[in-house]
Short mmCIF file of C-alpha atoms in Angstrom, two decimals:
data_model
loop_
_atom_site.label_atom_id
_atom_site.label_comp_id
_atom_site.label_asym_id
_atom_site.label_seq_id
_atom_site.Cartn_x
_atom_site.Cartn_y
_atom_site.Cartn_z
CA MET A 516 -15.45 -3.42 21.02
CA ARG A 517 -14.72 0.18 20.03
CA MET A 518 -10.98 0.77 19.77
CA ARG A 519 -8.79 3.82 19.26
CA PHE A 520 -6.27 4.02 16.42
CA LEU A 521 -3.70 6.43 15.02
CA VAL A 522 -3.12 6.26 11.25
CA THR A 523 -0.02 7.95 9.86
CA GLY A 524 -0.36 8.75 6.17
CA GLY A 525 -4.12 8.39 6.49
CA ALA A 526 -4.69 11.05 3.81
CA GLY A 527 -2.93 8.93 1.18
CA TYR A 528 -4.22 6.25 -1.16
CA VAL A 529 -4.03 3.08 0.96
CA GLY A 530 -4.16 4.99 4.25
CA SER A 531 -7.47 6.67 3.45
CA HIS A 532 -9.05 3.31 2.63
CA MET A 533 -7.75 2.00 5.95
CA VAL A 534 -9.40 4.91 7.75
CA LEU A 535 -12.71 4.06 6.08
CA ALA A 536 -12.41 0.41 7.11
CA LEU A 537 -11.74 1.39 10.73
CA LEU A 538 -14.64 3.85 10.82
CA ASP A 539 -16.94 1.30 9.19
CA ALA A 540 -15.99 -1.13 11.97
CA GLY A 541 -17.04 1.45 14.58
CA HIS A 542 -13.61 2.53 15.81
CA GLU A 543 -12.21 5.94 16.76
CA VAL A 544 -9.59 7.14 14.27
CA THR A 545 -7.03 9.95 14.27
CA VAL A 546 -5.13 10.69 11.06
CA PHE A 547 -1.60 12.14 11.26
CA ASP A 548 -0.41 13.36 7.86
CA SER A 549 1.94 16.00 6.47
CA LEU A 550 -0.09 16.21 3.21
CA ARG A 551 3.20 15.98 1.31
CA THR A 552 1.60 13.42 -1.00
CA GLY A 553 -1.80 12.99 0.66
CA HIS A 554 -5.00 15.00 0.37
CA ARG A 555 -6.97 16.65 3.17
CA ALA A 556 -10.18 15.83 1.28
CA ALA A 557 -9.31 12.13 1.47
CA VAL A 558 -9.79 12.13 5.25
CA PRO A 559 -13.44 11.17 5.81
CA GLU A 560 -15.84 12.77 8.21
CA GLY A 561 -15.69 11.02 11.52
CA ALA A 562 -11.90 10.92 11.66
CA ARG A 563 -9.88 13.48 13.58
CA PHE A 564 -7.12 15.07 11.49
CA ILE A 565 -3.72 16.31 12.70
CA HIS A 566 -1.54 18.09 10.16
CA GLY A 567 1.96 17.13 11.18
CA ASP A 568 5.29 15.73 10.06
CA LEU A 569 6.92 12.66 11.58
CA ALA A 570 10.10 14.71 11.87
CA ASP A 571 8.34 16.89 14.47
CA ILE A 572 9.13 14.71 17.48
CA PRO A 573 7.58 17.05 20.11
CA LEU A 574 4.26 17.05 18.20
CA LEU A 575 4.45 13.29 17.71
CA ASP A 576 5.10 12.78 21.42
CA ASN A 577 2.13 15.01 22.30
CA VAL A 578 -0.16 13.01 20.03
CA LEU A 579 1.02 9.61 21.25
CA ALA A 580 0.92 10.71 24.89
CA ASP A 581 -2.78 11.43 24.44
CA GLY A 582 -3.50 7.72 24.77
CA PRO A 583 -4.25 5.00 25.19
CA TRP A 584 -3.88 3.89 21.56
CA ASP A 585 -4.82 0.32 20.71
CA CYS A 586 -2.53 0.35 17.66
CA VAL A 587 -0.66 2.65 15.29
CA PHE A 588 -1.05 1.99 11.55
CA HIS A 589 1.94 3.39 9.67
CA PHE A 590 1.35 4.31 6.00
CA ALA A 591 3.29 7.57 5.74
CA ALA A 592 6.05 7.12 3.16
CA LEU A 593 7.51 8.11 -0.17
CA SER A 594 6.78 5.36 -2.67
CA LEU A 595 8.20 6.04 -6.15
CA VAL A 596 10.76 3.40 -7.07
CA GLY A 597 12.28 5.45 -9.88
CA GLU A 598 12.60 8.55 -7.72
CA SER A 599 14.26 6.48 -5.00
CA MET A 600 16.98 5.47 -7.46
CA GLN A 601 17.68 9.13 -8.17
CA HIS A 602 17.49 10.28 -4.54
CA PRO A 603 18.25 7.25 -2.36
CA MET A 604 19.15 9.20 0.78
CA MET A 605 15.88 11.14 0.60
CA TYR A 606 14.06 7.79 0.77
CA MET A 607 16.24 6.34 3.49
CA LEU A 608 15.59 9.45 5.58
CA ALA A 609 11.87 9.85 4.86
CA ASN A 610 10.95 6.18 5.14
CA GLY A 611 13.74 4.67 7.20
CA ALA A 612 14.84 7.32 9.69
CA LEU A 613 11.37 8.76 10.26
CA GLY A 614 10.03 5.23 10.66
CA PHE A 615 12.64 4.60 13.36
CA GLY A 616 11.59 7.81 15.10
CA LEU A 617 7.92 6.81 15.06
CA ILE A 618 8.67 3.37 16.49
CA ASP A 619 10.79 4.89 19.22
CA ALA A 620 8.08 7.44 20.06
CA CYS A 621 5.47 4.67 20.26
CA ILE A 622 7.60 2.68 22.71
CA ARG A 623 8.36 5.81 24.72
CA ASN A 624 4.66 6.66 25.03
CA GLY A 625 3.37 3.20 25.91
CA VAL A 626 1.92 2.14 22.56
CA GLY A 627 2.24 -1.63 22.29
CA LYS A 628 1.05 -2.53 18.79
CA PHE A 629 2.02 -1.37 15.30
CA VAL A 630 0.95 -2.34 11.77
CA PHE A 631 3.44 -1.41 9.05
CA SER A 632 2.71 -0.78 5.38
CA SER A 633 5.60 -2.63 3.74
CA THR A 634 6.09 -3.64 0.11
CA ALA A 635 6.77 -6.41 -2.37
CA ALA A 636 9.65 -4.24 -3.58
CA LEU A 637 11.65 -6.15 -0.98
CA PHE A 638 11.87 -9.03 -3.43
CA GLY A 639 13.80 -9.43 -6.63
CA SER A 640 12.57 -11.58 -9.48
CA ALA A 641 11.33 -15.01 -8.40
CA GLY A 642 10.90 -16.28 -11.94
CA ASN A 643 7.50 -17.87 -12.37
CA GLU A 644 7.22 -18.88 -8.71
CA LEU A 645 4.74 -17.36 -6.27
CA ILE A 646 6.47 -15.20 -3.66
CA ASP A 647 5.92 -16.36 -0.09
CA GLU A 648 7.38 -15.28 3.22
CA GLU A 649 10.37 -17.61 2.76
CA THR A 650 11.43 -15.98 -0.50
CA PRO A 651 14.81 -14.30 0.06
CA VAL A 652 14.64 -10.55 0.58
CA HIS A 653 16.66 -8.72 -2.05
CA PRO A 654 15.47 -5.12 -2.54
CA GLY A 655 16.11 -3.87 -6.05
CA SER A 656 15.65 -0.21 -5.17
CA ALA A 657 16.34 2.31 -2.44
CA TYR A 658 12.58 2.42 -1.88
CA GLY A 659 12.48 -1.31 -1.11
CA GLU A 660 15.53 -1.01 1.12
CA SER A 661 13.97 1.92 3.02
CA LYS A 662 11.01 -0.28 3.87
CA TYR A 663 13.11 -3.29 4.82
CA VAL A 664 15.19 -1.37 7.35
CA VAL A 665 11.95 -0.46 9.15
CA GLU A 666 10.98 -4.14 9.23
CA ARG A 667 14.35 -4.86 10.86
CA ALA A 668 13.83 -2.06 13.39
CA LEU A 669 10.47 -3.60 14.29
CA TYR A 670 12.13 -6.99 14.79
CA TRP A 671 14.49 -5.49 17.37
CA ALA A 672 11.73 -3.44 18.99
CA ASP A 673 9.81 -6.66 19.60
CA ARG A 674 12.83 -8.62 20.77
CA ILE A 675 14.00 -5.97 23.23
CA HIS A 676 10.80 -4.11 24.21
CA GLY A 677 8.01 -6.60 23.44
CA PHE A 678 6.66 -4.14 20.87
CA ARG A 679 4.28 -6.23 18.73
CA SER A 680 4.04 -5.49 15.03
CA ALA A 681 2.63 -6.76 11.75
CA CYS A 682 4.60 -6.11 8.55
CA LEU A 683 2.29 -6.39 5.55
CA ARG A 684 4.13 -6.64 2.26
CA TYR A 685 1.76 -5.34 -0.40
CA PHE A 686 1.88 -6.31 -4.01
CA ASN A 687 0.15 -3.97 -6.53
CA ALA A 688 -2.57 -1.99 -4.73
CA ALA A 689 -5.36 -1.11 -7.16
CA GLY A 690 -8.98 -0.03 -7.33
CA CYS A 691 -10.97 2.39 -5.20
CA ASP A 692 -13.59 2.30 -2.46
CA PRO A 693 -16.66 0.54 -3.94
CA GLN A 694 -18.90 3.27 -2.45
CA GLY A 695 -16.84 5.99 -4.10
CA ARG A 696 -15.77 7.57 -0.83
CA ALA A 697 -12.03 7.40 -1.53
CA GLY A 698 -9.87 6.89 -4.56
CA GLU A 699 -6.45 7.07 -6.17
CA ASP A 700 -4.98 10.51 -6.80
CA HIS A 701 -1.20 10.58 -7.22
CA LYS A 702 0.72 13.48 -8.67
CA PRO A 703 2.41 12.31 -10.78
CA GLU A 704 0.41 9.15 -11.38
CA THR A 705 2.64 6.12 -11.86
CA HIS A 706 0.31 3.17 -11.31
CA LEU A 707 -0.68 1.26 -14.43
CA MET A 708 -4.42 0.90 -13.90
CA PRO A 709 -5.28 4.62 -13.53
CA LEU A 710 -2.91 5.43 -16.38
CA VAL A 711 -4.70 2.97 -18.65
CA ILE A 712 -8.08 4.33 -17.56
CA ASP A 713 -7.01 7.91 -18.26
CA ALA A 714 -5.78 6.87 -21.70
CA ALA A 715 -9.18 5.29 -22.42
CA LEU A 716 -10.98 8.42 -21.21
CA GLY A 717 -8.80 10.65 -23.38
CA ARG A 718 -7.24 12.42 -20.43
CA ARG A 719 -3.70 11.57 -21.43
CA GLY A 720 -1.89 10.66 -24.61
CA GLU A 721 -0.96 7.28 -25.94
CA LEU A 722 0.11 4.85 -23.23
CA THR A 723 3.56 3.26 -23.49
CA LEU A 724 3.79 -0.43 -22.68
CA PHE A 725 7.33 -1.16 -21.51
CA GLY A 726 8.45 -4.41 -23.08
CA GLN A 727 6.54 -7.23 -24.73
CA ASP A 728 9.23 -9.88 -24.89
CA TYR A 729 9.18 -11.14 -21.31
CA PRO A 730 8.86 -14.90 -20.61
CA THR A 731 5.14 -14.58 -19.84
CA PRO A 732 2.08 -15.80 -21.77
CA ASP A 733 1.64 -12.56 -23.74
CA GLY A 734 5.15 -11.15 -23.37
CA SER A 735 4.23 -8.30 -21.01
CA CYS A 736 5.00 -8.07 -17.28
CA VAL A 737 2.72 -9.88 -14.85
CA ARG A 738 1.75 -8.41 -11.48
CA ASP A 739 -0.55 -9.31 -8.59
CA TYR A 740 -3.26 -6.60 -8.33
CA ILE A 741 -4.79 -6.55 -4.84
CA HIS A 742 -7.83 -4.32 -4.31
CA VAL A 743 -7.09 -1.52 -1.86
CA SER A 744 -10.19 -2.31 0.21
CA ASP A 745 -9.04 -5.92 0.56
CA LEU A 746 -5.69 -4.57 1.75
CA ALA A 747 -7.45 -2.56 4.43
CA GLN A 748 -9.31 -5.65 5.62
CA ALA A 749 -6.02 -7.53 5.86
CA HIS A 750 -4.83 -4.91 8.37
CA LEU A 751 -7.89 -5.51 10.50
CA ALA A 752 -7.44 -9.27 10.27
CA VAL A 753 -3.94 -9.23 11.79
CA LEU A 754 -4.87 -7.23 14.88
CA PRO A 755 -5.94 -10.19 17.07
CA LEU A 756 -2.61 -11.93 16.43
CA LEU A 757 -0.71 -9.00 17.93
CA GLU A 758 -2.04 -9.98 21.34
CA GLU A 759 0.43 -12.88 21.24
CA ARG A 760 3.17 -12.22 18.68
CA SER A 761 4.54 -10.18 15.80
CA VAL A 762 3.84 -11.33 12.25
CA THR A 763 4.98 -10.73 8.66
CA TYR A 764 2.77 -11.50 5.68
CA ASN A 765 2.75 -11.13 1.91
CA VAL A 766 -0.62 -9.70 0.88
CA GLY A 767 -1.93 -10.29 -2.62
CA THR A 768 -4.48 -12.33 -4.53
CA GLY A 769 -2.23 -15.21 -5.52
CA ARG A 770 -2.89 -14.66 -9.20
CA GLY A 771 -1.27 -12.35 -11.70
CA ASN A 772 -2.48 -10.16 -14.54
CA SER A 773 -0.26 -8.97 -17.35
CA ASN A 774 -0.01 -5.39 -18.53
CA MET A 775 -1.90 -6.39 -21.66
CA GLU A 776 -4.64 -7.96 -19.55
CA ILE A 777 -5.06 -4.68 -17.68
CA ILE A 778 -5.47 -2.85 -20.99
CA ARG A 779 -8.02 -5.41 -22.20
CA ALA A 780 -9.91 -5.30 -18.89
CA VAL A 781 -10.19 -1.49 -19.04
CA GLU A 782 -11.40 -1.69 -22.64
CA LYS A 783 -13.99 -4.31 -21.66
CA VAL A 784 -15.31 -2.49 -18.60
CA SER A 785 -15.28 1.02 -20.11
CA GLY A 786 -16.32 0.09 -23.63
CA LEU A 787 -13.55 2.40 -24.88
CA PRO A 788 -10.35 1.68 -26.79
CA VAL A 789 -7.05 2.26 -25.06
CA PRO A 790 -4.43 3.91 -27.29
CA TRP A 791 -1.04 2.38 -26.60
CA LYS A 792 2.35 1.84 -28.13
CA LEU A 793 5.21 -0.51 -27.44
CA GLY A 794 8.31 0.81 -25.68
CA ASP A 795 11.59 -0.71 -24.57
CA ARG A 796 11.87 -2.68 -21.36
CA ARG A 797 12.53 -0.66 -18.23
CA ALA A 798 15.68 -1.61 -16.37
CA GLY A 799 14.94 -3.65 -13.28
CA ASP A 800 11.38 -4.68 -14.16
CA PRO A 801 10.94 -8.36 -13.20
CA ALA A 802 8.83 -10.43 -15.57
CA MET A 803 6.50 -11.65 -12.82
CA LEU A 804 5.72 -10.63 -9.23
CA VAL A 805 2.82 -12.57 -7.73
CA ALA A 806 2.20 -13.21 -4.04
CA SER A 807 1.47 -16.41 -2.24
CA PRO A 808 -1.06 -15.17 0.34
CA SER A 809 -1.63 -18.62 1.82
CA LEU A 810 0.00 -17.84 5.18
CA ILE A 811 -2.13 -14.79 6.03
CA MET A 812 -5.23 -16.61 4.79
CA ARG A 813 -4.49 -19.65 6.92
CA GLU A 814 -3.54 -17.78 10.09
CA THR A 815 -6.15 -14.99 10.05
CA GLY A 816 -9.02 -16.23 7.87
CA TRP A 817 -8.62 -13.19 5.61
CA LYS A 818 -9.20 -13.63 1.91
CA PRO A 819 -9.59 -11.14 -0.94
CA HIS A 820 -13.13 -10.18 -1.91
CA PHE A 821 -12.18 -8.74 -5.30
CA THR A 822 -10.88 -11.82 -7.08
CA GLU A 823 -11.50 -10.80 -10.71
CA ILE A 824 -9.57 -7.97 -12.31
CA ASP A 825 -12.74 -6.61 -13.94
CA GLN A 826 -14.19 -5.95 -10.47
CA THR A 827 -11.16 -3.91 -9.47
CA VAL A 828 -11.18 -1.99 -12.75
CA GLU A 829 -14.88 -1.15 -12.26
CA THR A 830 -14.19 0.58 -8.93
CA ALA A 831 -11.16 2.44 -10.31
CA LEU A 832 -13.05 3.56 -13.43
CA ALA A 833 -16.00 4.81 -11.37
CA TRP A 834 -13.67 6.95 -9.26
CA ARG A 835 -11.83 8.42 -12.26
CA LYS A 836 -15.11 9.28 -13.95
CA ALA A 837 -16.58 10.90 -10.84
CA HIS A 838 -13.35 12.76 -9.98
CA PRO A 839 -11.64 13.86 -13.21
CA ASN A 840 -9.40 16.16 -11.17
CA GLY A 841 -8.96 13.78 -8.26
CA TYR A 842 -9.59 15.22 -4.82
CA ALA A 843 -9.51 18.73 -6.30
CA ASP A 844 -13.12 18.04 -7.32
#
């Protein structure tokens, strides 16, 4: 059945891949984005685009009043952990307060379902244990806290207004659309995989690996890299559950790759050496952050398609080669 969706932040990295997944499934999609960090060129043909800021409540009300909307997918956010520790109130306002305003506008305009792009930054270090939904929430940054307060707002919106939501806590989003229709273009780029790829392609200087004395097999940090297209499919998979209840899931692959393994995978896939040097540990970097995705897999039937890191690297490398200047190309 063809459905109608609003995607905030749909011109960003994960949001644009969500838009593609919705269009591929035959749905009608409207993107609402300020282009503060997103790219107009990332919005595919077939999606309606509205240039707007979530702080513009009259515009937001006009858009939401033009219903009915089957669901709102909320991706619009600031997402740099380091920046959030320098400007915490900027993050609490941009992610927290504007998230509250969007939820309130949805309720006011009769929207009943909401899927929220949350984060694994809610969790502190869990040692070598997989992180499931019962792991205590302990944000280590203002960014993580700004996401968690929106989760709490959604809890109360459901309890008081029956506003159904899914909070999807992503681990490390990586890769690009396998068909090359969307990719990763952050300014500045902070994600490890594109940084390693750019180092291999000679587009940046020597890469710094922060710490190699962690209690992991090779001494470097271990993270769960979930392909961005698999993330988009997880959003689709939770929609039927919202007919009955709100849900919260950790979304990852259930397996980790170390920083050194990412370097080796890029070298293998590209056939190019990656210049790198060892740097000091970064404060606050846990040794290991890996999801237990068993709950979402059991309750929705979703499972990741990209299960090997080389597959994810291949899609990311193809995008970087085809778009050396990102969406400016």
